[in-house]
Amino acid sequence: MKKEIVVGVTGASGAVYARRLLEVLCREAQVHVIVSDVAAKIAAHEGVSLEGFPATYHANGKLFASIASGSHKYDGMVIIPCSSKTLSAVANGYTDNLITRTADVCLKEGRKCILVTREMPLSKIHLKNMLAAEEAGATIMPASPGFYQRPKTIDDLVDMVVARVLDHLDIEHTLGGRWEGYDA
């Protein structure tokens, strides 16, 4: 049985992370996609298309979508990238759109809710919101690729972040290698 995952895309730079996640996830799971208006504009500016995947697309204002209810069983949600505004809404239970409502459902139902934050530097407000979201059950994953695998391209860096997200969703993948240790 395929997992069912919701992907929310919000208005932070980094639409390339969302696109890559969708490329892999749509092969392995049933996927719902919600793209905020600002995310769509930023993705267009960054030259990234989030359309055309074999997924169910929902308008962010459609609060009556199936995924807005805890009675609709799905396995989890990823907000990638997660803007500071969305982080704040999730951390404080402010559910004025489908992305934040669905995240709220994940948290109240004890489902996986992964926030791939993309802001830097972080203010005390951001850090407090991250802590509040984590205390509510979210996993905070800053888009912070490592360099131990000696990436050669931007795609390698993107894959490293997406691989960690897939790991936390318990989705098998072949993105990048795994750390095998190092004899210093």
CSV table of C-alpha atoms in Angstrom, one decimal:
chain,number,residue,atom,x,y,z
A,1,MET,CA,0.0,0.0,0.0
A,2,LYS,CA,1.5,3.4,-1.0
A,3,LYS,CA,1.9,6.0,1.6
A,4,GLU,CA,-0.2,9.2,1.3
A,5,ILE,CA,1.8,12.4,1.8
A,6,VAL,CA,0.8,16.1,1.6
A,7,VAL,CA,3.4,18.5,0.3
A,8,GLY,CA,2.9,22.2,1.0
A,9,VAL,CA,5.0,24.8,-0.7
A,10,THR,CA,5.3,28.2,0.8
A,11,GLY,CA,6.8,31.6,0.0
A,12,ALA,CA,10.5,31.1,0.8
A,13,SER,CA,13.3,30.8,-1.7
A,14,GLY,CA,14.1,27.2,-2.5
A,15,ALA,CA,11.3,25.9,-4.8
A,16,VAL,CA,13.9,23.6,-6.2
A,17,TYR,CA,13.7,21.5,-3.0
A,18,ALA,CA,9.9,21.1,-3.5
A,19,ARG,CA,10.3,20.2,-7.1
A,20,ARG,CA,12.9,17.5,-6.4
A,21,LEU,CA,10.8,16.1,-3.5
A,22,LEU,CA,7.8,15.9,-5.8
A,23,GLU,CA,9.9,14.2,-8.6
A,24,VAL,CA,10.8,11.4,-6.2
A,25,LEU,CA,7.8,11.2,-3.9
A,26,CYS,CA,5.2,11.0,-6.8
A,27,ARG,CA,6.9,7.7,-7.9
A,28,GLU,CA,6.6,6.2,-4.4
A,29,ALA,CA,3.5,7.6,-2.8
A,30,GLN,CA,0.1,9.1,-3.3
A,31,VAL,CA,0.7,12.9,-3.1
A,32,HIS,CA,-1.4,15.9,-2.4
A,33,VAL,CA,0.2,19.3,-3.4
A,34,ILE,CA,-0.7,22.7,-2.0
A,35,VAL,CA,1.2,25.7,-3.4
A,36,SER,CA,0.7,29.1,-1.8
A,37,ASP,CA,0.3,32.2,-4.1
A,38,VAL,CA,3.6,33.6,-3.0
A,39,ALA,CA,5.3,30.3,-3.5
A,40,ALA,CA,4.0,30.1,-7.0
A,41,LYS,CA,5.4,33.6,-7.7
A,42,ILE,CA,8.8,32.8,-6.2
A,43,ALA,CA,9.0,29.5,-8.0
A,44,ALA,CA,8.3,31.3,-11.3
A,45,HIS,CA,11.0,33.8,-10.5
A,46,GLU,CA,13.5,31.0,-9.7
A,47,GLY,CA,12.6,29.3,-12.9
A,48,VAL,CA,11.1,26.2,-11.2
A,49,SER,CA,7.8,24.6,-12.3
A,50,LEU,CA,5.8,22.8,-9.7
A,51,GLU,CA,3.1,21.6,-12.1
A,52,GLY,CA,2.5,18.4,-14.0
A,53,PHE,CA,3.2,15.8,-11.4
A,54,PRO,CA,0.9,12.8,-10.9
A,55,ALA,CA,-0.5,14.3,-7.7
A,56,THR,CA,-3.8,15.8,-6.5
A,57,TYR,CA,-3.4,19.6,-6.4
A,58,HIS,CA,-5.4,21.7,-4.0
A,59,ALA,CA,-5.9,25.4,-3.9
A,60,ASN,CA,-4.5,26.9,-0.6
A,61,GLY,CA,-7.9,28.6,0.1
A,62,LYS,CA,-9.9,25.4,-0.2
A,63,LEU,CA,-10.4,24.7,3.5
A,64,PHE,CA,-13.0,22.0,2.7
A,65,ALA,CA,-10.5,19.7,1.0
A,66,SER,CA,-10.4,16.1,2.3
A,67,ILE,CA,-6.9,16.6,3.8
A,68,ALA,CA,-8.2,19.4,6.0
A,69,SER,CA,-9.9,16.8,8.2
A,70,GLY,CA,-8.4,14.4,10.7
A,71,SER,CA,-10.8,11.8,9.6
A,72,HIS,CA,-9.0,11.6,6.2
A,73,LYS,CA,-6.1,9.2,6.9
A,74,TYR,CA,-2.8,10.2,5.4
A,75,ASP,CA,0.7,9.5,6.6
A,76,GLY,CA,2.2,12.9,6.9
A,77,MET,CA,3.0,16.3,5.5
A,78,VAL,CA,6.1,18.2,4.4
A,79,ILE,CA,6.2,22.0,4.0
A,80,ILE,CA,9.1,22.6,1.7
A,81,PRO,CA,10.3,25.3,1.7
A,82,CYS,CA,8.6,26.5,4.9
A,83,SER,CA,8.5,30.3,5.1
A,84,SER,CA,8.9,32.1,8.5
A,85,LYS,CA,5.3,33.2,8.2
A,86,THR,CA,4.1,29.6,7.8
A,87,LEU,CA,6.4,28.4,10.6
A,88,SER,CA,4.8,31.0,12.9
A,89,ALA,CA,1.3,29.9,11.9
A,90,VAL,CA,2.0,26.3,12.5
A,91,ALA,CA,3.8,26.9,15.8
A,92,ASN,CA,0.9,29.0,17.0
A,93,GLY,CA,-2.1,27.0,15.6
A,94,TYR,CA,-3.1,29.7,13.2
A,95,THR,CA,-5.0,27.9,10.4
A,96,ASP,CA,-6.2,30.4,7.9
A,97,ASN,CA,-5.3,28.4,4.8
A,98,LEU,CA,-5.1,24.8,3.7
A,99,ILE,CA,-1.4,24.4,4.2
A,100,THR,CA,-1.5,25.6,7.9
A,101,ARG,CA,-4.8,23.7,8.5
A,102,THR,CA,-3.3,20.5,7.2
A,103,ALA,CA,-0.2,20.9,9.3
A,104,ASP,CA,-2.4,21.5,12.3
A,105,VAL,CA,-4.3,18.3,11.5
A,106,CYS,CA,-1.0,16.4,11.3
A,107,LEU,CA,0.1,17.7,14.7
A,108,LYS,CA,-3.2,17.0,16.4
A,109,GLU,CA,-3.5,13.5,14.9
A,110,GLY,CA,0.2,12.7,15.8
A,111,ARG,CA,1.2,12.3,12.1
A,112,LYS,CA,4.6,13.3,10.7
A,113,CYS,CA,4.8,17.0,10.0
A,114,ILE,CA,8.2,18.1,8.5
A,115,LEU,CA,9.0,21.8,8.2
A,116,VAL,CA,11.9,22.5,5.8
A,117,THR,CA,12.8,26.0,6.9
A,118,ARG,CA,14.9,28.1,4.5
A,119,GLU,CA,15.4,31.4,6.4
A,120,MET,CA,18.7,32.8,7.6
A,121,PRO,CA,19.9,34.3,9.8
A,122,LEU,CA,17.4,33.2,12.4
A,123,SER,CA,16.0,35.7,14.9
A,124,LYS,CA,14.9,34.8,18.4
A,125,ILE,CA,11.3,34.8,17.1
A,126,HIS,CA,12.2,32.2,14.5
A,127,LEU,CA,14.0,30.1,17.1
A,128,LYS,CA,11.1,30.3,19.5
A,129,ASN,CA,8.6,29.3,16.7
A,130,MET,CA,10.8,26.4,15.7
A,131,LEU,CA,10.9,25.2,19.3
A,132,ALA,CA,7.1,25.6,19.7
A,133,ALA,CA,6.5,23.7,16.5
A,134,GLU,CA,8.9,21.0,17.6
A,135,GLU,CA,7.3,20.8,21.0
A,136,ALA,CA,3.9,20.3,19.2
A,137,GLY,CA,5.3,17.4,17.3
A,138,ALA,CA,6.8,18.8,14.1
A,139,THR,CA,10.2,17.9,12.8
A,140,ILE,CA,12.3,21.0,11.9
A,141,MET,CA,14.7,20.4,9.0
A,142,PRO,CA,16.5,23.5,7.9
A,143,ALA,CA,17.5,23.3,4.3
A,144,SER,CA,21.2,22.8,5.2
A,145,PRO,CA,23.0,20.4,3.0
A,146,GLY,CA,26.3,18.9,4.1
A,147,PHE,CA,29.5,18.7,2.2
A,148,TYR,CA,31.0,15.4,3.5
A,149,GLN,CA,30.0,13.7,0.2
A,150,ARG,CA,31.8,16.3,-1.8
A,151,PRO,CA,28.9,17.5,-3.9
A,152,LYS,CA,29.8,18.6,-7.4
A,153,THR,CA,26.5,20.3,-8.4
A,154,ILE,CA,23.6,22.2,-7.0
A,155,ASP,CA,21.5,19.1,-7.7
A,156,ASP,CA,23.8,17.1,-5.4
A,157,LEU,CA,23.1,19.6,-2.6
A,158,VAL,CA,19.4,19.6,-3.2
A,159,ASP,CA,19.3,15.8,-3.2
A,160,MET,CA,21.0,15.7,0.2
A,161,VAL,CA,18.2,17.8,1.8
A,162,VAL,CA,15.5,15.9,0.0
A,163,ALA,CA,17.0,12.5,1.0
A,164,ARG,CA,16.8,13.5,4.6
A,165,VAL,CA,13.2,14.4,4.2
A,166,LEU,CA,12.4,11.1,2.5
A,167,ASP,CA,14.3,9.3,5.3
A,168,HIS,CA,12.0,10.9,7.9
A,169,LEU,CA,8.9,9.9,5.9
A,170,ASP,CA,10.2,6.3,5.8
A,171,ILE,CA,10.2,6.4,2.0
A,172,GLU,CA,12.9,4.3,0.3
A,173,HIS,CA,15.1,6.2,-2.2
A,174,THR,CA,18.5,6.1,-3.9
A,175,LEU,CA,19.4,9.8,-3.6
A,176,GLY,CA,23.0,10.2,-2.7
A,177,GLY,CA,25.2,8.0,-0.6
A,178,ARG,CA,25.0,7.3,3.1
A,179,TRP,CA,27.7,8.2,5.6
A,180,GLU,CA,30.0,5.2,6.1
A,181,GLY,CA,32.5,6.8,8.5
A,182,TYR,CA,35.9,8.3,8.0
A,183,ASP,CA,39.2,7.3,9.5
A,184,ALA,CA,40.9,10.6,10.3
